[in-house]
Structure formats: structure tokens, C-alpha cells
Coordinates of C-alpha atoms and ligand atoms in Angstrom, one line a residue:
X1216 CA 83.3 51.5 63.7
X1217 CA 86.5 53.6 63.9
X1218 CA 85.4 57.1 64.4
X1219 CA 88.6 58.5 62.8
X1220 CA 92.1 57.4 61.9
X1221 CA 95.5 59.1 61.9
X1222 CA 97.3 59.0 58.5
X1223 CA 100.4 60.3 56.8
X1224 CA 99.6 63.1 54.3
X1225 CA 102.4 61.9 52.0
X1226 CA 102.4 58.1 51.9
X1227 CA 98.8 57.5 53.4
X1228 CA 100.3 55.1 56.1
X1229 CA 97.9 54.7 59.1
X1230 CA 99.3 55.3 62.6
X1231 CA 97.7 54.6 66.1
X1232 CA 97.0 57.6 68.2
X1233 CA 99.9 58.5 70.4
X1234 CA 102.7 61.1 70.8
X1235 CA 103.6 61.0 67.1
X1236 CA 103.6 63.9 64.7
X1237 CA 105.5 62.7 61.7
X1238 CA 105.4 59.4 59.7
X1239 CA 108.6 57.3 59.2
X1240 CA 108.7 58.8 55.7
X1241 CA 108.9 62.3 57.3
X1242 CA 105.4 63.4 56.2
X1243 CA 103.0 65.2 58.6
X1244 CA 100.1 63.3 60.1
X1245 CA 96.5 64.2 59.9
X1246 CA 93.3 63.1 61.5
X1247 CA 91.0 61.5 58.9
X1248 CA 87.4 61.4 60.0
X1249 CA 85.2 58.4 59.2
X1250 CA 82.6 60.1 57.0
X1251 CA 80.2 57.2 57.5
X1252 CA 80.2 57.7 61.2
X1253 CA 79.7 61.4 60.9
X1254 CA 76.9 61.1 58.4
X1255 CA 75.0 59.0 60.8
X1256 CA 75.8 61.0 63.9
X1257 CA 76.0 64.7 63.1
X1258 CA 73.8 67.4 61.3
X1259 CA 73.5 71.1 61.2
X1260 CA 70.3 70.8 63.3
X1261 CA 72.3 68.9 66.0
X1262 CA 74.9 71.7 66.2
X1263 CA 72.2 74.4 66.1
X1264 CA 70.4 72.6 69.1
X1265 CA 73.7 72.8 71.1
X1266 CA 73.7 76.6 70.7
X1267 CA 71.3 76.8 73.7
X1268 CA 73.7 74.9 76.0
X1269 CA 76.0 76.9 78.3
X1270 CA 77.6 74.2 80.2
X1271 CA 80.8 72.1 79.4
X1272 CA 81.5 70.8 77.0
X1273 CA 78.9 71.9 74.5
X1274 CA 79.0 75.7 75.7
X1275 CA 82.4 75.8 74.0
X1276 CA 82.5 77.0 70.4
X1277 CA 85.0 74.1 69.8
X1278 CA 83.3 71.2 71.6
X1279 CA 80.0 72.1 70.2
X1280 CA 81.4 70.4 67.1
X1281 CA 82.8 67.5 69.3
X1282 CA 82.3 64.7 66.8
X1283 CA 84.2 66.8 64.2
X1284 CA 87.1 67.9 66.4
X1285 CA 87.8 64.9 68.6
X1286 CA 85.4 62.0 68.3
X1287 CA 87.0 59.9 70.9
X1288 CA 87.8 62.3 73.8
X1289 CA 85.8 61.4 76.9
X1290 CA 84.2 64.1 79.1
X1291 CA 86.9 63.4 81.7
X1292 CA 89.6 64.2 79.2
X1293 CA 88.3 67.5 78.0
X1294 CA 90.3 70.7 79.1
X1295 CA 88.1 73.6 78.2
X1296 CA 87.9 77.3 79.4
X1297 CA 85.4 77.4 77.3
X1298 CA 86.6 78.8 74.0
X1299 CA 85.2 80.1 70.8
X1300 CA 81.8 81.7 70.4
X1301 CA 83.6 84.7 68.9
X1302 CA 81.7 87.6 67.4
X1303 CA 81.4 89.0 63.9
X1304 CA 81.8 92.8 63.4
X1305 CA 80.9 95.1 60.7
X1306 CA 82.0 98.7 60.5
X1307 CA 81.8 101.4 57.9
X1308 CA 85.4 102.5 58.3
X1309 CA 86.5 99.0 57.4
X1310 CA 84.1 98.9 54.5
X1311 CA 85.2 102.2 53.0
X1312 CA 88.9 101.4 53.8
X1313 CA 88.7 98.2 51.8
X1314 CA 86.0 99.4 49.3
X1315 CA 84.1 96.2 50.1
X1316 CA 80.5 96.6 51.1
X1317 CA 79.9 93.3 52.9
X1318 CA 83.1 92.9 54.9
X1319 CA 83.0 91.5 58.4
X1320 CA 85.6 90.6 61.0
X1321 CA 85.5 87.5 63.0
X1322 CA 87.4 88.4 66.3
X1323 CA 89.3 85.3 67.5
X1324 CA 91.0 87.7 70.0
X1325 CA 87.9 87.1 72.1
X1326 CA 89.1 83.7 73.1
X1327 CA 90.1 83.1 76.8
X1328 CA 93.9 83.8 76.3
X1329 CA 93.3 86.4 73.6
X1330 CA 94.0 84.5 70.4
X1331 CA 92.6 81.8 68.1
X1332 CA 95.2 79.5 69.5
X1333 CA 92.9 78.4 72.3
X1334 CA 90.7 76.5 69.9
X1335 CA 93.5 74.2 68.8
X1336 CA 95.0 74.1 72.4
X1337 CA 91.8 72.8 74.0
X1338 CA 91.8 69.8 71.6
X1339 CA 95.6 69.2 71.8
X1340 CA 95.6 69.4 75.6
X1341 CA 92.6 67.2 76.0
X1342 CA 94.6 64.6 73.9
X1343 CA 97.6 65.2 76.1
X1344 CA 95.5 64.3 79.1
X1345 CA 93.9 61.4 77.4
X1346 CA 97.3 60.0 76.6
X1347 CA 98.4 60.5 80.2
X1348 CA 101.3 62.9 79.3
X1349 CA 102.9 64.8 82.1
X1350 CA 104.8 67.6 80.2
X1351 CA 103.8 69.6 77.2
X1352 CA 105.9 71.9 74.9
X1353 CA 105.7 74.3 72.0
X1354 CA 107.8 76.8 70.1
X1355 CA 106.0 80.0 69.7
X1356 CA 106.0 83.6 68.4
X1357 CA 104.0 84.2 71.6
X1358 CA 100.3 83.4 71.4
X1359 CA 100.7 79.5 71.3
X1360 CA 102.8 79.7 74.4
X1361 CA 100.3 82.0 76.3
X1362 CA 97.5 79.5 75.4
X1363 CA 99.5 76.3 76.1
X1364 CA 100.7 77.7 79.4
X1365 CA 97.2 78.4 80.6
X1366 CA 95.6 75.1 79.4
X1367 CA 98.4 73.0 80.8
X1368 CA 98.3 74.7 84.2
X1369 CA 94.5 74.2 84.2
X1370 CA 95.0 70.5 83.4
X1371 CA 97.9 70.1 85.9
X1372 CA 100.5 69.4 83.3
X1373 CA 103.9 71.1 83.1
X1374 CA 104.2 73.6 80.3
X1375 CA 107.6 74.3 78.6
X1376 CA 107.8 77.0 76.0
X1377 CA 110.6 77.7 73.5
X1378 CA 110.6 81.3 72.3
X1379 CA 112.9 83.4 70.2
X1380 CA 114.8 85.6 72.6
X1381 CA 113.7 89.3 72.5
X1382 CA 111.4 88.7 69.5
X1383 CA 107.9 88.2 71.1
X1384 CA 105.4 90.8 72.1
X1385 CA 105.4 91.6 76.0
X1386 CA 101.8 90.8 76.4
X1387 CA 102.4 87.2 75.3
X1388 CA 105.6 86.7 77.3
X1389 CA 103.9 88.0 80.3
X1390 CA 101.1 85.5 79.9
X1391 CA 103.4 82.6 79.6
X1392 CA 105.4 83.5 82.7
X1393 CA 102.2 84.2 84.7
X1394 CA 100.4 81.0 83.7
X1395 CA 103.5 79.2 85.1
X1396 CA 105.3 77.9 82.0
X1397 CA 109.0 77.1 82.1
X1398 CA 110.1 79.6 79.5
X1399 CA 113.2 78.8 77.4
X1400 CA 114.5 81.8 75.4
X1401 CA 116.4 80.6 72.3
X1402 CA 119.2 82.6 70.8
X1403 CA 117.8 82.4 67.4
X1404 CA 114.4 82.9 65.6
X1405 CA 111.1 81.0 65.7
X1406 CA 112.3 78.5 63.1
X1407 CA 115.3 77.6 65.3
X1408 CA 113.0 77.3 68.2
X1409 CA 110.7 75.0 66.2
X1410 CA 113.5 72.7 65.2
X1411 CA 114.8 72.5 68.8
X1412 CA 111.4 71.9 70.3
X1413 CA 110.9 68.9 68.0
X1414 CA 114.2 67.4 68.7
X1415 CA 113.7 67.9 72.5
X1416 CA 110.2 66.6 72.6
X1417 CA 111.2 63.4 70.8
X1418 CA 114.3 62.8 72.9
X1419 CA 112.7 63.7 76.3
X1420 CA 109.1 62.3 76.0
X1421 CA 107.4 65.6 76.1
X1422 CA 104.1 66.0 74.3
X1423 CA 104.5 68.6 71.4
X1424 CA 101.6 71.0 71.0
X1425 CA 102.5 73.1 68.0
X1426 CA 100.2 72.8 65.0
X1427 CA 102.4 70.0 63.6
X1428 CA 100.3 68.1 66.2
X1429 CA 97.3 66.9 64.1
X1430 CA 94.9 67.5 67.1
X1431 CA 95.7 71.2 67.1
X1432 CA 94.6 71.5 63.5
X1433 CA 91.3 69.7 64.4
X1434 CA 90.5 72.3 67.0
X1435 CA 91.2 75.2 64.7
X1436 CA 88.8 73.8 62.2
X1437 CA 86.0 75.0 64.5
X1438 CA 86.7 78.7 63.4
X1439 CA 85.1 77.7 60.0
X1440 CA 82.4 75.5 61.5
X1441 CA 81.3 78.3 63.8
X1442 CA 81.6 81.0 61.1
X1443 CA 79.5 79.0 58.7
X1444 CA 77.0 78.3 61.5
X1445 CA 76.8 82.2 62.2
X1446 CA 75.9 82.5 58.5
X1447 CA 73.0 80.0 58.9
X1448 CA 75.1 77.4 57.0
X1449 CA 75.7 79.7 54.0
X1450 CA 79.2 80.3 52.8
X1451 CA 80.6 83.8 52.3
X1452 CA 82.7 84.3 49.1
X1453 CA 86.1 84.8 50.8
X1454 CA 87.7 83.9 54.0
X1455 CA 91.0 86.0 54.5
X1456 CA 93.4 84.8 57.1
X1457 CA 96.9 86.0 58.2
X1458 CA 99.4 83.3 57.5
X1459 CA 102.6 82.3 59.5
X1460 CA 103.2 78.8 60.4
X1461 CA 100.1 78.0 58.3
X1462 CA 98.1 75.9 60.9
X1463 CA 95.0 78.0 60.5
X1464 CA 95.1 77.9 56.6
X1465 CA 95.4 74.1 56.7
X1466 CA 92.5 73.8 59.3
X1467 CA 90.3 76.0 57.3
X1468 CA 90.7 74.0 54.2
X1469 CA 90.1 70.7 56.0
X1470 CA 87.0 72.1 57.7
X1471 CA 85.5 73.3 54.4
X1472 CA 86.2 70.0 52.8
X1473 CA 84.5 68.1 55.6
X1474 CA 81.4 70.4 55.6
X1475 CA 81.0 70.0 51.9
X1476 CA 81.4 66.2 52.1
X1477 CA 78.7 66.2 54.8
X1478 CA 76.4 68.3 52.7
X1479 CA 76.4 71.2 55.3
X1480 CA 77.5 73.7 52.6
X1481 CA 76.9 74.0 48.8
X1482 CA 79.6 76.6 47.9
X1483 CA 83.2 76.5 49.1
X1484 CA 84.5 80.0 50.0
X1485 CA 87.8 80.9 48.7
X1486 CA 90.7 81.1 51.3
X1487 CA 93.1 84.0 50.9
X1488 CA 96.2 83.5 53.0
X1489 CA 98.1 86.7 53.7
X1490 CA 101.8 86.9 54.6
X1491 CA 104.1 89.9 55.6
X1492 CA 106.5 90.8 52.8
X1493 CA 109.5 90.2 55.1
X1494 CA 108.2 86.7 56.1
X1495 CA 106.7 85.5 52.9
X1496 CA 107.9 82.0 51.9
X1497 CA 104.3 80.7 51.2
X1498 CA 103.6 83.7 49.1
X1499 CA 106.8 83.2 47.1
X1500 CA 105.9 79.6 46.6
X1501 CA 102.5 80.4 45.3
X1502 CA 103.7 83.3 43.1
X1503 CA 106.5 81.2 41.5
X1504 CA 104.2 78.2 41.2
X1505 CA 107.1 76.2 43.0
X1506 CA 106.8 72.6 44.1
X1507 CA 108.7 73.2 47.4
X1508 CA 108.7 76.0 50.0
X1509 CA 111.5 78.5 49.5
X1510 CA 112.4 79.1 53.2
X1511 CA 113.2 82.7 54.2
X1512 CA 116.5 82.7 56.3
X1513 CA 116.0 85.9 58.2
X1514 CA 112.3 86.8 58.4
X1515 CA 111.5 90.4 59.3
X1516 CA 108.2 92.1 60.1
X1517 CA 106.6 94.2 62.9
X1518 CA 103.9 91.6 63.1
X1519 CA 106.0 89.3 65.3
X1520 CA 103.3 86.7 65.4
X1521 CA 103.9 85.8 61.8
X1522 CA 107.6 86.4 61.7
X1523 CA 108.3 82.9 60.4
X1524 CA 110.5 81.9 57.6
X1525 CA 110.0 78.1 57.4
X1526 CA 106.4 77.2 58.2
X1527 CA 105.9 73.5 58.9
X1528 CA 102.4 73.0 57.5
X1529 CA 103.0 74.4 54.0
X1530 CA 101.9 71.3 52.3
X1531 CA 98.6 71.0 54.1
X1532 CA 98.1 74.7 53.6
X1533 CA 98.7 74.6 49.8
X1534 CA 96.2 71.7 49.6
X1535 CA 93.7 74.1 51.3
X1536 CA 94.4 77.0 48.9
X1537 CA 94.0 74.7 45.9
X1538 CA 90.9 72.9 47.2
X1539 CA 89.1 76.3 47.7
X1540 CA 90.4 77.8 44.6
X1541 CA 91.9 80.5 46.8
X1542 CA 95.1 82.5 46.7
X1543 CA 98.1 83.8 48.7
X1544 CA 99.0 87.5 48.9
X1545 CA 101.6 89.5 50.8
X1546 CA 101.3 92.9 52.4
X1547 CA 104.0 95.4 53.7
X1548 CA 104.4 96.4 57.4
X1549 CA 103.1 99.8 56.4
X1550 CA 99.9 98.3 55.0
X1551 CA 99.5 96.1 58.1
X1552 CA 99.9 99.0 60.6
X1553 CA 97.6 101.3 58.6
X1554 CA 94.9 98.6 58.4
X1555 CA 95.4 97.9 62.1
X1556 CA 94.8 101.6 62.8
X1557 CA 91.5 101.4 60.9
X1558 CA 90.4 98.2 62.8
X1559 CA 91.4 99.9 66.1
X1560 CA 89.7 103.2 65.3
X1561 CA 86.5 101.2 64.5
X1562 CA 86.5 100.2 68.2
X1563 CA 87.2 96.6 67.3
X1564 CA 91.0 96.4 67.8
X1565 CA 93.7 93.8 67.1
X1566 CA 97.4 92.9 67.3
X1567 CA 99.5 93.6 64.2
X1568 CA 99.5 90.2 62.6
X1569 CA 95.7 90.1 62.6
X1570 CA 95.4 93.3 60.6
X1571 CA 97.2 91.5 57.7
X1572 CA 93.8 90.0 56.8
X1573 CA 92.2 93.5 56.3
X1574 CA 95.2 94.8 54.6
X1575 CA 95.0 91.8 52.3
X1576 CA 91.4 92.4 51.6
X1577 CA 92.1 96.0 50.6
X1578 CA 94.9 94.8 48.3
X1579 CA 92.9 92.0 46.7
X1580 CA 90.0 94.4 46.1
X1581 CA 92.4 96.9 44.4
X1582 CA 93.8 94.1 42.2
X1583 CA 90.2 93.1 41.2
X1584 CA 90.4 89.6 42.8
X1585 CA 87.7 90.5 45.1
X1586 CA 84.5 92.2 43.9
X1587 CA 82.8 95.1 45.7
X1588 CA 79.7 93.0 46.2
X1589 CA 81.5 89.9 47.4
X1590 CA 80.8 88.8 51.0
X1591 CA 84.2 88.8 52.8
X1592 CA 85.2 87.6 56.2
X1593 CA 88.5 88.6 57.7
X1594 CA 89.8 86.6 60.5
X1595 CA 91.2 88.7 63.4
X1596 CA 93.6 86.4 65.1
X1597 CA 94.7 88.2 68.3
X1598 CA 93.6 90.8 70.9
X1599 CA 94.8 94.4 70.7
X1600 CA 96.4 94.2 74.2
X1601 CA 98.9 91.5 73.1
X1602 CA 101.3 94.0 71.6
X1603 CA 100.7 97.5 73.1
X1604 CA 104.3 98.6 72.1
X1605 CA 103.5 98.4 68.4
X1606 CA 100.3 100.4 68.8
X1607 CA 101.8 103.1 70.9
X1608 CA 104.9 103.5 68.7
X1609 CA 102.8 103.8 65.6
X1610 CA 100.6 106.5 67.2
X1611 CA 103.7 108.3 68.5
X1612 CA 105.4 108.2 65.2
X1613 CA 108.3 106.1 66.6
X1614 CA 108.4 103.1 64.2
X1615 CA 111.4 102.8 61.9
X1616 CA 110.4 102.8 58.2
X1617 CA 106.7 103.1 59.0
X1618 CA 104.7 106.3 58.6
X1619 CA 102.0 107.0 61.2
X1620 CA 99.3 107.6 58.4
X1621 CA 96.4 107.5 61.0
X1622 CA 98.5 108.5 64.1
X1623 CA 96.6 109.7 67.2
X1624 CA 99.1 111.5 69.4
X1625 CA 98.2 112.5 73.0
X1626 CA 98.7 116.1 74.0
X1627 CA 100.2 117.4 77.2
X1628 CA 98.6 120.5 78.8
X1629 CA 98.6 122.8 81.7
X1630 CA 96.0 121.8 84.3
X1631 CA 93.5 124.6 83.6
X1632 CA 90.2 124.9 81.6
X1633 CA 91.7 127.3 79.1
X1634 CA 94.1 124.7 78.0
X1635 CA 91.4 122.1 77.6
X1636 CA 89.3 124.5 75.5
X1637 CA 92.4 125.3 73.3
X1638 CA 92.9 121.5 72.7
X1639 CA 89.2 121.0 72.0
X1640 CA 89.2 124.2 69.8
X1641 CA 86.5 125.8 71.8
X1642 CA 86.6 129.7 71.7
X1643 CA 85.8 131.3 75.0
Ligands
F0G1074 N1 97.9 85.7 63.9 C1 98.4 85.6 65.1 C2 98.0 86.6 66.2 C3 99.2 84.5 65.5 O1 99.7 84.4 66.8 C4 99.7 83.6 64.5 C5 100.6 82.5 64.8 C6 99.1 83.8 63.2 C7 98.3 84.8 62.9 C8 99.5 82.8 62.0 O2 98.8 81.7 62.2 O3 100.6 80.0 62.3 O4 98.3 79.3 61.8 O5 99.5 80.5 60.1 N2 101.2 82.4 65.9 C9 102.0 81.2 66.2 C10 102.5 81.3 67.7 C11 103.1 80.8 65.3 O6 103.5 80.7 68.0 O7 101.7 81.9 68.5 P1 99.3 80.3 61.5

């Protein structure tokens, strides 16, 4: 029995596994699991029993769901740090900020390289190894490159990253350099880097590890599997996710579809994908009910991770939004940075793009789309240390066009107790 097949999302044509990302018709490829195989081989009980295991591969929050993420990877193929097993956080500051009683944050910044990308990367890199590839490449706004560099170096493959020159946060660039990637800075934006990496990979026989690679999407499904397992296989009402290249949105819809088909869940949570107003092609498409994506030529946002004008996976993502009866929203940079300040001040912390989820939750609550009593999960996609410049400049009031609504400035004092007392408002 074939455990899974690879098919074109447009014409349905089947393809054999290999270094292929698009069908001859131009459509994206996806992994289609054999539901009969899955029904016979997996259950919620099986995945719960693996929670006790700490060793590879099942100690990973991705490979715990092995049959659902890569049913034909052998133990010897698997490249894992291990990833996943990220925590859920609740905090009254976040609840009162969004006016949602039951809101929690799933912190994907707790992954080994500090973002959710590690979940797709472990599966994509394992496939690269299985295929015997020697070099791997990606275009990136930073986190994918950090993740790919780490996993490739662990596996002994050569990582090559294409990044927009001067537009990625320093924490991410430093990771790519340190993990040993060949870093190619493109004089252009992420969308230019994405076109060039596709052309270069095809021409030079390099394995492409962007989320256009169907195995990356398979790995990212594990965020939903793990989340629903953390809720004892009961769905929340909403899952809110920052949206850039739309890999996560696509993966979440696919994961929920598969869990519903397998009878793991009754109810399908609604997905809300949140974009930054300056990089909002998916939101525009949704708002205008357009049939095609209206690409944004010059995307602009402080959340550089989602500064993307022409996301590749828009068709898969729209399918996910429609399947879950979800929606797409946009938030301003001001809303993103204020929501980030709230998440940070709760002791949880995140990079700017991640805060789009909480900013989106607040906005959707204000608009009445989300009810005060709904159970809401926001996906926090990246670690606070990824972009310290954005955080510091917000608190010091140095960001152009953004007010430091919840700024927390340091003070400089003379080195004596009197000055300390003054700062702490203690009378002598
Ligand atoms: N949040 C963070 C922190 C990201 O790094 C990204 C994407 C997103 C959200 C958006 O996720 O693309 O699945 O819709 N970063 C990619 C990168 C593009 O290259 O690191 P998406």
C-alpha cells in the first residue's frame, strides 16, 4: 500500500518523490496521505503513548506524528534537534488587552533555532538526506535561513541562503553565518530572492527548502497536531496566525482536514491569518473576494519576517481559510508593536511578526468576529531575541511613525544610593 503520494494541487497529476516542487502545469505540489493506511496505523492513543518517549525520533514534537508528517522516512534519514513540544501560555495582561477571557499563546519561538521553521525544516532536511542531495537552498526573511543553516550543517549538507540585502533582523543573519551557510545577499526584496532561488535550484541541482517544498508544509502541520493534543484532542474556536509566505496557514488547514478525516477532532477551529497592512496581498485578495492574488510590489512593515508581497502558497492558504470557515485580517505596524509590548511585558516575549497574531485577535474581538467567551489560540512564531533592534527602538521612542505606547525607557543615574531612591520614588 502506498503510504502517501505527491500530487499537483491544480491538475491532480501524480508525481514520484524527488527534487520537484511544481507540476508541468505550474501548480504547486502537495503530499496526499493514504487515509486507509493512516486509519489502520495511527490513533490519538498511539500519539499519546509516545509522549513518554524522550529519545529520537519520537521525543520530537514533529516526529511523534511520524506517519502523518513523513510516512516513508527511515530512522537513518531523520535529521532532528529535536523540535516542537512548545508550551502554551496564558496571561491576564494578554486577556485584558484583547478582551478575550480564554486566550493562550503557543510559543513556537521555543524551537531549537528560535522559530516555527524548525518543524518544517526537520522534515524537509530529512527528505533531502533521503534523496541523497548534497546542497540545499532557500530564500528567506531570516528565520528559514537560520533554521536551514543549522539543520543542513547537522546533516553534513551545504546550506546556501538567499536573503534581501539589509532587510533581515540581525539575530537571524548572525545565525545563518554562524551555522555555516553560504549567504547570498540579493539587491532586491524577499520576492526577488524567492524567484532567484527557484531558478538557481532548478538550474544547479540544489534542493530547495522553502515552503514551496511540500515536505516543509508536512512538518509545519505538527503545530496543529501538537496543539490539539495539548487540548486533549478538543479543538479551540480560533487559531490565529501571522501570515507572510503562507506556509503555516496552508499547513494548518491541511492538518485540521486530516485530523477531521481521521476522526481525531469533531469541530474544526477557524483559522484567522493576519497580515501587516504594508504587506497585505492575501488580505486584499480576501477582502475583495478576488480569484487571483494582487501582489504588493514594494512591501513595507517593521515585521520584516512577513515583509512579503507575493506569497507563493496563496492557493493552498485560501483553501485552508475556506475549509475552516476562517478569515484574513490586517494590522498596522503600530498595532503589531503595541501587541508585542504586551506579550513581552507578560514575560512571554516574541519578535514583531509574531505579535501580529495577538494584534489580530484584539482587532477581531473589537469587530465582533471573536466572542469574549471563545477559546482562542495565537501562534507566536519567533523568539524575542531574533530582532532586538525593533524592541529597543520601540522602548527608546526611536521608531519612525510608531508611538511607544507602552515604552519602558532605561534611566541613567549617578552611582549613589540617593539617586537610586529618587528613581524608585523612595523618600529618605
Ligand atoms: N512569523 C515569523 C517569525 C516568520 O519568520 C514568518 C515567515 C512568518 C511569521 C510567516 O509565516 O510564511 O508561513 O506565512 N518567515 C519566512 C522566512 C518567510 O523566510 O523566515 P508564513
